[in-house]
XYZ file of C-alpha atoms in Angstrom:
671
model
C 127.333 11.696 122.540
C 126.085 14.945 120.965
C 129.455 16.581 121.329
C 130.828 13.609 119.075
C 127.922 13.769 116.447
C 127.446 17.518 116.168
C 130.887 18.327 114.907
C 130.644 15.653 112.202
C 127.106 16.857 111.120
C 128.210 20.590 110.840
C 131.265 20.036 109.089
C 129.709 17.435 106.733
C 126.966 20.078 105.982
C 129.632 22.651 105.408
C 131.616 20.436 102.977
C 128.589 19.479 100.951
C 127.709 23.339 101.030
C 131.052 24.048 99.566
C 130.762 21.495 96.864
C 127.488 22.914 95.937
C 128.764 26.255 95.719
C 131.476 25.333 93.430
C 128.777 23.623 91.346
C 126.617 26.805 91.228
C 129.595 28.797 90.356
C 130.234 26.628 87.433
C 126.595 26.996 86.237
C 127.010 30.883 86.421
C 130.393 30.789 84.573
C 128.724 29.351 81.634
C 127.590 32.847 80.792
C 129.760 35.425 78.882
C 132.520 37.095 80.665
C 131.759 40.352 82.467
C 134.421 42.206 84.423
C 133.864 42.892 88.120
C 136.039 44.127 91.009
C 136.172 41.124 93.220
C 137.375 42.809 96.370
C 135.562 45.965 96.083
C 132.365 44.076 95.477
C 132.887 41.860 98.448
C 133.742 44.808 100.607
C 130.528 46.688 99.574
C 128.421 43.657 100.327
C 127.458 44.480 103.925
C 126.248 48.031 102.978
C 124.444 46.811 99.918
C 122.689 44.102 101.986
C 121.995 46.163 104.994
C 121.086 49.423 103.314
C 120.175 49.141 99.730
C 118.478 45.762 99.733
C 116.727 46.435 103.008
C 115.468 49.855 101.839
C 113.317 47.769 99.229
C 112.334 45.042 101.605
C 111.283 47.830 104.286
C 108.403 48.654 102.103
C 106.506 45.971 103.887
C 107.201 46.544 107.524
C 106.051 43.240 108.754
C 108.080 41.342 106.142
C 110.906 43.657 106.835
C 110.998 42.959 110.509
C 110.533 39.190 109.847
C 113.485 39.136 107.495
C 115.608 40.917 110.081
C 114.825 38.487 112.959
C 114.968 35.395 110.676
C 117.872 36.067 108.386
C 119.874 38.016 110.987
C 119.309 35.373 113.522
C 120.315 32.570 110.967
C 123.582 34.366 110.173
C 124.521 34.812 113.685
C 123.452 31.410 114.845
C 125.245 29.542 111.974
C 128.575 31.253 112.913
C 128.140 30.820 116.534
C 126.991 27.163 116.085
C 130.151 26.358 114.103
C 132.256 27.949 116.935
C 130.411 26.565 119.938
C 129.401 23.053 118.723
C 131.702 22.561 115.659
C 134.964 23.791 117.046
C 134.033 23.069 120.856
C 134.513 26.584 122.030
C 132.061 26.273 124.883
C 132.098 29.709 126.116
C 129.135 30.898 128.175
C 129.223 34.144 126.473
C 129.282 32.656 122.999
C 126.608 30.238 124.111
C 124.424 32.941 125.329
C 124.674 34.892 122.089
C 123.858 31.601 120.282
C 120.717 31.343 122.311
C 119.624 34.892 121.575
C 120.515 34.185 117.791
C 118.349 31.127 117.639
C 115.481 32.664 119.598
C 115.394 35.427 117.099
C 115.390 33.084 114.189
C 112.590 31.206 115.824
C 110.353 34.236 116.447
C 111.080 35.236 112.781
C 110.130 31.631 111.594
C 106.696 31.984 113.473
C 105.874 34.949 111.226
C 106.965 33.136 108.216
C 104.789 30.238 109.057
C 101.878 32.895 109.614
C 102.430 34.010 106.145
C 102.392 30.580 104.712
C 98.995 29.556 106.339
C 97.122 31.610 103.629
C 99.790 32.981 101.277
C 98.993 35.588 98.844
C 98.776 34.290 95.165
C 102.005 35.962 94.152
C 104.135 33.680 96.529
C 105.399 30.500 95.147
C 104.279 27.244 96.838
C 105.805 23.797 96.434
C 109.092 23.642 98.349
C 108.624 27.040 99.830
C 105.750 25.763 101.919
C 108.391 23.705 104.031
C 110.521 26.626 104.692
C 108.818 27.726 108.093
C 109.245 24.194 109.506
C 112.775 24.042 108.402
C 113.519 27.310 110.091
C 111.801 26.283 113.180
C 113.729 22.755 113.038
C 117.006 24.523 112.845
C 116.357 27.390 115.402
C 114.709 25.098 118.114
C 117.301 22.297 117.666
C 120.232 24.844 118.073
C 118.514 26.429 121.049
C 117.991 23.092 122.803
C 121.591 21.750 122.315
C 123.070 25.046 123.542
C 121.193 25.071 126.774
C 123.758 22.863 128.769
C 126.501 25.054 127.290
C 125.375 27.974 129.321
C 124.405 25.887 132.290
C 120.519 26.150 131.894
C 120.438 22.413 131.646
C 122.749 19.750 133.359
C 125.587 18.687 131.032
C 124.902 14.939 131.642
C 121.114 15.347 130.711
C 121.734 14.116 127.147
C 124.029 11.368 128.124
C 123.409 7.736 128.990
C 120.695 5.150 127.628
C 117.775 7.015 128.993
C 118.417 9.929 126.716
C 118.720 8.178 123.582
C 115.382 9.155 122.351
C 115.931 12.761 122.957
C 119.328 12.660 121.357
C 117.943 11.040 118.216
C 115.208 13.592 117.976
C 117.611 16.403 118.519
C 120.192 14.951 115.834
C 117.365 14.697 113.496
C 116.113 18.265 113.831
C 119.757 19.321 113.534
C 120.339 17.389 110.489
C 116.990 18.726 108.926
C 117.884 22.210 109.704
C 121.550 21.898 108.404
C 120.303 20.126 105.209
C 118.001 23.075 104.444
C 120.043 25.912 105.592
C 123.491 24.751 104.532
C 123.155 22.096 101.923
C 119.994 23.529 100.377
C 121.569 26.899 100.032
C 123.807 25.906 97.297
C 122.403 22.766 95.868
C 119.090 24.143 95.378
C 115.913 24.906 97.487
C 114.163 27.703 99.166
C 117.306 29.092 100.732
C 119.355 29.146 97.475
C 118.561 32.769 97.175
C 120.659 33.620 100.376
C 123.934 32.358 98.944
C 123.310 33.544 95.149
C 121.606 36.815 96.426
C 124.641 37.716 98.537
C 127.086 37.269 95.613
C 124.573 38.904 93.181
C 124.663 42.176 95.350
C 128.458 41.920 95.369
C 128.882 41.459 91.668
C 125.797 43.172 90.513
C 125.569 44.073 86.725
C 124.791 47.545 87.669
C 127.050 48.526 90.525
C 126.021 52.049 90.126
C 122.561 51.166 91.671
C 124.203 51.226 94.897
C 125.550 54.187 96.921
C 127.666 55.038 99.834
C 125.394 58.003 100.539
C 122.887 57.911 103.395
C 119.634 56.234 102.415
C 120.886 53.824 99.859
C 121.606 53.642 96.284
C 120.762 55.722 93.089
C 119.190 54.876 89.819
C 120.806 53.190 86.887
C 118.158 52.569 84.155
C 119.823 53.055 80.827
C 120.188 50.022 78.605
C 123.813 48.702 77.887
C 124.821 49.457 74.296
C 125.875 46.438 72.116
C 129.293 46.557 70.440
C 128.238 46.292 66.918
C 131.936 46.591 65.812
C 132.872 43.293 67.368
C 131.745 40.682 64.791
C 132.234 37.851 67.350
C 129.973 39.276 69.815
C 126.294 37.904 69.702
C 123.650 40.324 68.647
C 121.527 39.979 71.852
C 120.857 36.778 73.584
C 119.725 33.600 71.848
C 120.546 31.121 74.616
C 121.086 31.131 78.455
C 124.817 30.846 78.027
C 124.628 34.315 76.055
C 123.756 36.219 79.227
C 126.714 37.474 81.241
C 127.743 35.334 84.094
C 126.564 37.883 86.557
C 123.180 38.131 84.911
C 122.806 34.349 85.345
C 123.946 34.822 89.053
C 121.162 37.372 89.452
C 118.561 35.109 87.947
C 119.581 32.482 90.543
C 119.134 35.009 93.287
C 115.297 35.213 92.879
C 113.436 34.531 96.047
C 110.163 33.948 94.304
C 108.377 36.503 96.409
C 106.276 37.538 93.458
C 106.384 41.213 94.117
C 107.514 41.644 90.575
C 104.257 39.761 89.254
C 102.029 41.732 91.466
C 103.345 44.985 89.826
C 103.489 43.733 86.269
C 100.782 45.454 84.203
C 101.062 42.862 81.518
C 100.265 39.960 83.730
C 97.350 41.972 85.394
C 95.937 42.513 81.714
C 96.175 38.775 81.043
C 99.088 38.972 78.741
C 101.437 35.868 78.594
C 104.020 37.369 80.768
C 105.004 36.965 84.437
C 108.325 38.380 85.214
C 108.921 35.919 88.083
C 108.373 32.847 85.931
C 110.465 34.378 83.264
C 113.239 34.641 85.644
C 112.817 31.049 86.858
C 112.654 29.901 83.212
C 116.237 31.452 82.742
C 117.391 29.428 85.896
C 115.982 26.287 84.409
C 117.686 27.010 81.051
C 120.898 27.750 82.972
C 120.840 24.246 84.702
C 118.945 22.337 81.907
C 115.504 20.875 82.384
C 111.774 21.677 82.333
C 109.427 24.159 84.006
C 107.319 21.293 85.211
C 108.570 21.909 89.013
C 107.544 25.673 88.860
C 105.291 26.241 91.771
C 104.012 29.755 91.081
C 101.760 31.888 88.834
C 102.075 30.677 85.235
C 101.991 32.901 82.277
C 98.367 33.577 81.485
C 97.255 30.922 78.796
C 100.482 29.016 78.943
C 100.394 25.680 81.019
C 103.347 24.696 83.093
C 105.360 21.861 82.058
C 105.390 22.288 78.328
C 108.702 24.177 77.899
C 112.202 23.172 78.623
C 115.810 24.272 77.708
C 119.557 23.748 78.088
C 122.214 26.395 78.516
C 123.247 26.209 74.867
C 119.687 25.658 73.532
C 117.465 28.472 72.144
C 115.400 30.531 74.577
C 112.807 31.114 71.850
C 112.552 28.218 69.372
C 113.063 28.933 65.771
C 110.007 28.040 63.660
C 111.767 24.934 62.430
C 111.700 23.227 65.919
C 108.611 21.841 67.437
C 106.551 23.744 69.838
C 107.789 23.514 73.438
C 111.457 23.107 72.352
C 112.310 26.407 74.074
C 112.173 28.124 77.385
C 109.528 30.773 76.538
C 107.463 31.731 73.617
C 108.234 35.028 71.741
C 104.908 36.664 72.757
C 106.055 36.470 76.259
C 108.866 38.783 75.596
C 106.943 41.107 73.360
C 104.287 41.581 76.203
C 106.568 43.757 78.257
C 106.002 47.433 78.414
C 109.604 47.970 79.883
C 107.938 49.907 82.827
C 110.424 48.754 85.269
C 107.755 48.003 87.949
C 109.255 44.581 88.326
C 112.674 45.873 88.917
C 111.537 48.675 91.265
C 109.702 46.056 93.403
C 112.420 43.276 93.273
C 114.105 42.855 96.828
C 116.912 41.032 95.184
C 117.440 43.929 92.780
C 117.297 41.682 89.583
C 117.237 43.403 86.183
C 114.242 41.790 84.432
C 114.005 44.523 81.739
C 117.623 44.171 80.683
C 117.192 40.534 80.191
C 114.018 40.996 78.067
C 115.554 43.512 75.762
C 118.648 41.376 75.438
C 116.272 38.502 74.173
C 114.402 40.784 71.953
C 117.660 42.061 70.312
C 118.363 38.668 69.054
C 114.835 38.182 67.741
C 114.918 41.475 65.851
C 118.647 41.639 64.784
C 119.261 37.960 63.898
C 115.833 36.667 63.064
C 113.960 39.722 61.817
C 110.892 38.556 64.139
C 109.493 41.808 65.356
C 105.596 41.020 65.486
C 102.611 42.976 64.234
C 103.692 46.589 63.179
C 107.197 46.200 64.458
C 108.905 45.549 61.137
C 107.010 48.582 59.456
C 107.792 50.927 62.345
C 111.518 50.123 62.100
C 111.530 50.318 58.312
C 110.005 53.860 58.813
C 112.712 54.840 61.330
C 115.432 53.799 58.663
C 113.849 55.474 55.780
C 112.308 58.654 57.327
C 113.943 59.092 60.844
C 110.415 59.010 62.352
C 108.007 56.294 63.513
C 105.104 57.083 61.417
C 106.927 57.317 58.124
C 106.193 61.083 57.687
C 108.108 63.415 55.393
C 110.866 64.696 57.691
C 110.553 67.966 56.332
C 107.026 68.367 57.731
C 108.223 68.216 61.469
C 107.300 71.765 62.116
C 104.208 72.137 59.868
C 102.241 72.310 63.132
C 104.125 75.408 64.247
C 103.867 77.426 60.883
C 102.241 80.342 62.757
C 104.615 80.311 65.748
C 107.681 81.460 64.129
C 109.858 79.074 66.305
C 113.647 80.041 66.542
C 115.851 77.421 65.045
C 119.349 76.354 66.165
C 120.652 76.632 62.599
C 119.918 80.352 62.800
C 120.955 81.213 66.319
C 123.819 78.724 66.856
C 123.795 79.325 70.725
C 120.782 79.352 73.115
C 120.146 78.774 76.770
C 117.564 75.821 76.136
C 117.288 73.434 73.131
C 113.598 72.471 73.044
C 113.477 68.749 71.877
C 110.156 68.058 70.009
C 110.140 64.381 69.833
C 108.077 62.309 67.479
C 105.025 63.797 69.044
C 105.566 66.588 66.734
C 103.809 64.522 64.095
C 100.841 63.723 66.380
C 97.964 66.200 66.227
C 97.110 65.567 69.959
C 100.754 66.263 71.184
C 100.929 69.160 68.939
C 98.549 70.952 71.318
C 100.974 70.113 74.236
C 103.879 71.438 72.304
C 102.149 74.706 71.501
C 101.061 75.089 75.110
C 104.881 74.460 76.114
C 106.040 77.097 73.632
C 103.642 79.605 75.246
C 104.919 78.844 78.722
C 108.447 79.340 77.541
C 107.697 82.593 75.907
C 105.768 83.883 78.898
C 108.959 83.134 81.066
C 111.071 84.765 78.437
C 113.223 81.607 78.033
C 115.927 81.897 75.386
C 115.173 78.621 73.399
C 115.280 77.254 69.833
C 114.449 73.977 68.138
C 116.404 71.847 65.717
C 113.420 71.682 63.268
C 114.082 69.550 60.295
C 117.493 68.424 61.775
C 115.943 66.528 64.708
C 115.438 62.868 64.101
C 113.775 60.313 66.403
C 115.627 59.726 69.642
C 115.684 56.004 69.015
C 113.900 54.894 72.159
C 111.406 52.733 70.463
C 113.795 51.117 68.146
C 116.076 50.241 71.113
C 113.221 48.773 73.192
C 112.195 46.735 70.137
C 115.680 45.223 70.059
C 116.846 46.969 66.916
C 120.241 48.405 68.498
C 121.511 49.120 65.128
C 118.849 51.496 64.199
C 119.059 53.056 67.632
C 122.776 53.718 67.395
C 122.587 55.081 63.897
C 119.804 57.606 65.078
C 121.756 58.472 68.113
C 125.029 59.094 66.541
C 123.390 61.253 63.856
C 121.666 63.242 66.570
C 124.879 63.653 68.438
C 126.625 64.917 65.501
C 123.785 67.460 64.830
C 123.831 68.696 68.565
C 127.628 68.999 68.344
C 127.406 71.815 65.941
C 125.456 74.084 68.538
C 125.901 75.598 71.940
C 123.181 75.241 74.659
C 123.036 74.830 78.491
C 120.185 72.266 78.535
C 117.656 70.254 76.572
C 114.007 70.558 77.567
C 111.428 68.048 76.341
C 107.816 67.067 77.257
C 108.543 63.360 76.236
C 110.035 61.275 79.176
C 111.192 58.564 76.780
C 113.313 61.188 74.858
C 114.213 62.696 78.288
C 115.600 59.343 79.362
C 117.385 58.281 76.318
C 119.141 61.722 75.682
C 120.191 62.000 79.264
C 121.018 58.320 80.314
C 121.753 56.372 77.044
C 123.379 58.784 74.639
C 126.311 59.314 76.995
C 127.748 55.699 76.277
C 127.764 56.807 72.589
C 129.564 60.186 73.380
C 126.565 62.489 73.821
C 126.491 63.940 77.373
C 123.862 66.558 78.072
C 121.911 68.161 80.889
C 118.226 67.226 80.113
C 115.178 68.416 81.737
C 111.609 67.185 81.589
C 109.233 69.978 80.930
C 107.549 69.621 84.289
C 110.784 70.004 86.228
C 111.695 73.001 84.052
C 108.376 74.708 84.454
C 108.733 74.122 88.352
C 112.154 75.833 88.156
C 110.689 78.734 86.167
C 107.979 79.220 88.818
C 110.318 79.211 91.628
C 112.376 81.630 89.877
C 109.535 84.050 89.688
C 109.175 83.941 85.970
C 105.750 82.584 85.831
C 102.404 83.575 87.504
C 99.157 81.685 87.442
C 95.634 82.381 88.008
C 93.738 80.247 90.671
C 92.565 76.776 89.643
C 88.732 76.885 89.077
C 88.385 73.525 87.546
C 87.349 70.104 89.182
C 89.189 67.503 91.030
C 92.605 66.385 89.587
C 94.857 63.263 89.935
C 98.294 62.904 88.456
C 99.517 59.845 86.470
C 103.321 59.206 86.789
C 104.911 58.353 83.707
C 107.144 55.230 84.129
C 110.071 56.888 82.224
C 109.893 59.878 84.326
C 109.148 58.419 87.629
C 110.615 54.888 87.917
C 113.348 55.394 85.344
C 114.560 58.909 86.494
C 113.004 59.375 90.058
C 111.189 62.656 89.212
C 107.887 62.398 91.143
C 107.821 65.773 92.928
C 108.245 68.335 90.144
C 104.868 67.685 88.437
C 103.116 67.675 91.607
C 104.904 71.028 92.621
C 103.633 72.390 89.313
C 100.008 71.409 89.946
C 100.360 72.839 93.588
C 101.483 76.085 92.138
C 98.429 75.973 90.030
C 96.307 75.756 93.213
C 95.440 72.023 92.515
C 95.326 69.684 95.418
C 96.098 66.242 93.801
C 93.878 63.272 94.538
C 96.522 60.496 94.547
C 95.541 57.052 92.938
C 96.132 54.106 94.967
C 99.033 53.133 92.716
C 101.168 56.287 92.319
C 104.795 57.418 92.682
C 107.251 54.592 92.406
C 104.377 52.244 92.309
C 102.387 53.771 89.517
C 100.542 51.573 87.071
C 102.030 51.778 83.611
C 99.764 53.282 80.948
C 100.755 50.375 78.398
C 102.464 52.654 76.034
C 106.065 52.080 76.637
C 108.731 49.522 75.284
C 106.902 49.431 71.840
C 104.056 47.719 73.241
C 101.293 49.557 71.277
C 103.261 48.359 68.205
C 103.788 44.653 69.117
C 100.252 44.683 70.362
C 100.091 41.202 72.254
C 96.511 40.483 73.211
C 95.362 39.924 76.701
C 91.985 39.763 78.525
C 91.971 43.531 78.989
C 93.912 46.625 78.035
C 96.473 48.187 80.369
C 95.178 51.711 79.880
C 91.661 50.553 80.557
C 92.941 49.460 84.116
C 94.728 52.773 84.619
C 91.691 54.779 83.804
C 89.862 52.568 86.182
C 92.366 53.688 88.825
C 91.470 57.256 88.054
C 87.706 56.535 88.302
C 88.349 55.073 91.768
C 90.252 58.136 92.919
C 87.048 60.278 92.060
C 89.048 62.674 89.934
C 87.427 64.463 86.969
C 90.661 65.245 85.241
C 93.972 63.276 85.069
C 97.041 65.434 84.567
C 99.926 63.611 82.642
C 103.373 64.542 81.378
C 104.085 62.065 78.482
C 102.757 61.908 74.947
C 102.461 58.115 75.130
C 100.562 58.355 78.282
C 98.173 60.914 76.760
C 97.503 58.823 73.756
C 97.045 55.688 75.692
C 94.615 57.219 78.316
C 92.646 59.202 75.858
C 92.069 56.095 73.807
C 90.096 54.618 76.807
C 86.299 54.668 75.790
C 83.466 55.108 78.390
C 85.541 57.497 80.788
C 84.397 60.730 82.242
C 87.825 61.929 83.290
C 89.445 64.428 80.940
C 93.306 63.887 80.161
C 95.526 67.042 79.824
C 99.206 67.585 79.787
C 100.770 69.573 82.539
C 101.867 72.104 79.955
C 98.353 72.680 78.768
C 97.160 73.199 82.377
C 100.024 75.786 82.940
C 99.424 77.559 79.647
C 95.653 78.021 80.376
C 96.488 79.499 83.864
C 99.065 81.983 82.703
C 98.776 85.547 83.803
C 100.935 88.464 83.324
C 103.518 88.876 86.029
C 103.086 91.945 88.267
C 104.458 95.339 86.787
C 107.991 95.998 87.822
C 108.836 92.302 88.630
C 112.075 91.438 86.886
C 112.139 88.382 84.794
C 114.943 86.912 86.625
C 113.486 87.757 90.138
C 113.423 84.589 92.069
C 111.626 83.011 95.004
C 114.846 80.710 95.251
C 117.721 80.174 92.722
C 116.662 78.237 89.616
C 118.689 75.691 87.769
C 118.290 77.454 84.569
C 120.146 80.551 85.865
C 122.999 78.662 87.381
C 123.503 75.479 85.256
C 127.083 75.083 83.736
C 127.014 75.422 79.822
C 127.618 72.143 78.088
C 129.446 72.585 74.930
C 128.380 69.894 72.487
């Protein structure tokens, strides 16, 4: 009897799954077109899943092993089940493999069940709480119905009137498991992420995040430029259908694990943002409906069930519409610091920050709704090329006594020193003076643009003003094209990132170094010497735009080590460093929460026991020094290096090297 019922159940479930898949594809295709290489993406899927995705999942060893056992067991069991019980290929070898696969899946499901007994707050509840039972139902039923195939139970055991009860129980378990695993995978449910997630990896909006190199993919963090020349193209994202189709696919891949919300500094500070719920809200908008069924952590201060949307309705309601007639409130989008902690932690490699900036672009460019001081800052950038509205001619007033060489006079140098808007800030001027001292001690051939330098456009772009960003970028590129240099060095990670990763799409391709990387190279080349460190204990704060955005974690620590400092690492450091709260224009939009993000970061410093926190970013310096009631001193790495400089031993050539330095071998970039 089972031999008759099983094929019907299996192929019915498969047929419904195919219908569900077509339905979900139609939902994704509501988005704007985005070119993908269909066959190349599908061919790359196994490696992206087994290497790149697993590299993220493996940060939690227990969950990683659970995922391998459960997901790997399910994939193998599903294929073998179709062969053995669907097509009737009752081969003992296939049957034995099916037993092993279902047993692996069952063991993994036990760990899933253990995880759900007292789940972390970040995990969504609701339908997800039934997942362990569904996994067990599928794996146990498949295991039991396969035993006769390999001769471990008599073939006739499940035949006859006496076995009706057992058959009904097994059929019920199989139907339950197939319903969750196959039907639910495409129609909606906890297993939806498996189908959408696989295709998301194949057709990812940033295929450059993946790599064929050993160890997984690289970094792709630059925002995508808007085509401002195309009058038909939307300026940002107003409604879910304005996202590209593979962005909608990416949202649908969310597994609701909450790793993004656990890393989000805005949520921790009590601001109205939770990246997990934001993604789920986009899924609600894509399909149409309300957020009433959301079973995870809400936005702080925002009750669940009051928002709804449709594919072609506004994500953020215009003022003319009643409250709740949208998917999210504007302040949710403006709470983001663009630190990419959510993206770094996401096992499905969803691009939360891209989506947030896309939605900000609409609010800024189409509606002119940048909150608090946002409009004033953008007006300053348009009028004076700097955030504070200062006289552009005063950019070098702080260096009147330094006699800095200018590109306009020299035309060609090894290093162009990019000052950034910190040149108008008295605190950062100390960092710049220290860096100039270091460059001169190492006899670096450098110059500055002086009055010709404009703001890099980082803040304008993060606030959604793509037009102002592109205007600033194109004028900077035109200025740089007049001169010859090998590389750009800056102490501002935001300028470092924009110049190195976002100007290229507009025609400006440069080799850019953060000052900590450049100082480390100078030291390794034997061009700097330091006196021993005699200060107190030191910790290091990783700037988001240097670390998570550009993967530079070691150079600053190498510099501190060269100074004789043993870094006392904070609990959240490296790729999991907590944001200072200064990125993405957050200090400008200034969305209130229960506490301030820099206060939380300085509490991390306090818990480390360090007396001094070394930084490598003007924004980080400003945010952390703005914390009251803290005993830890905040100093830039350049300041620490400048204080420790000693004259190199007599007779040591300035080019003598401990190891080859990039500054002496870099190819010249003609711009």
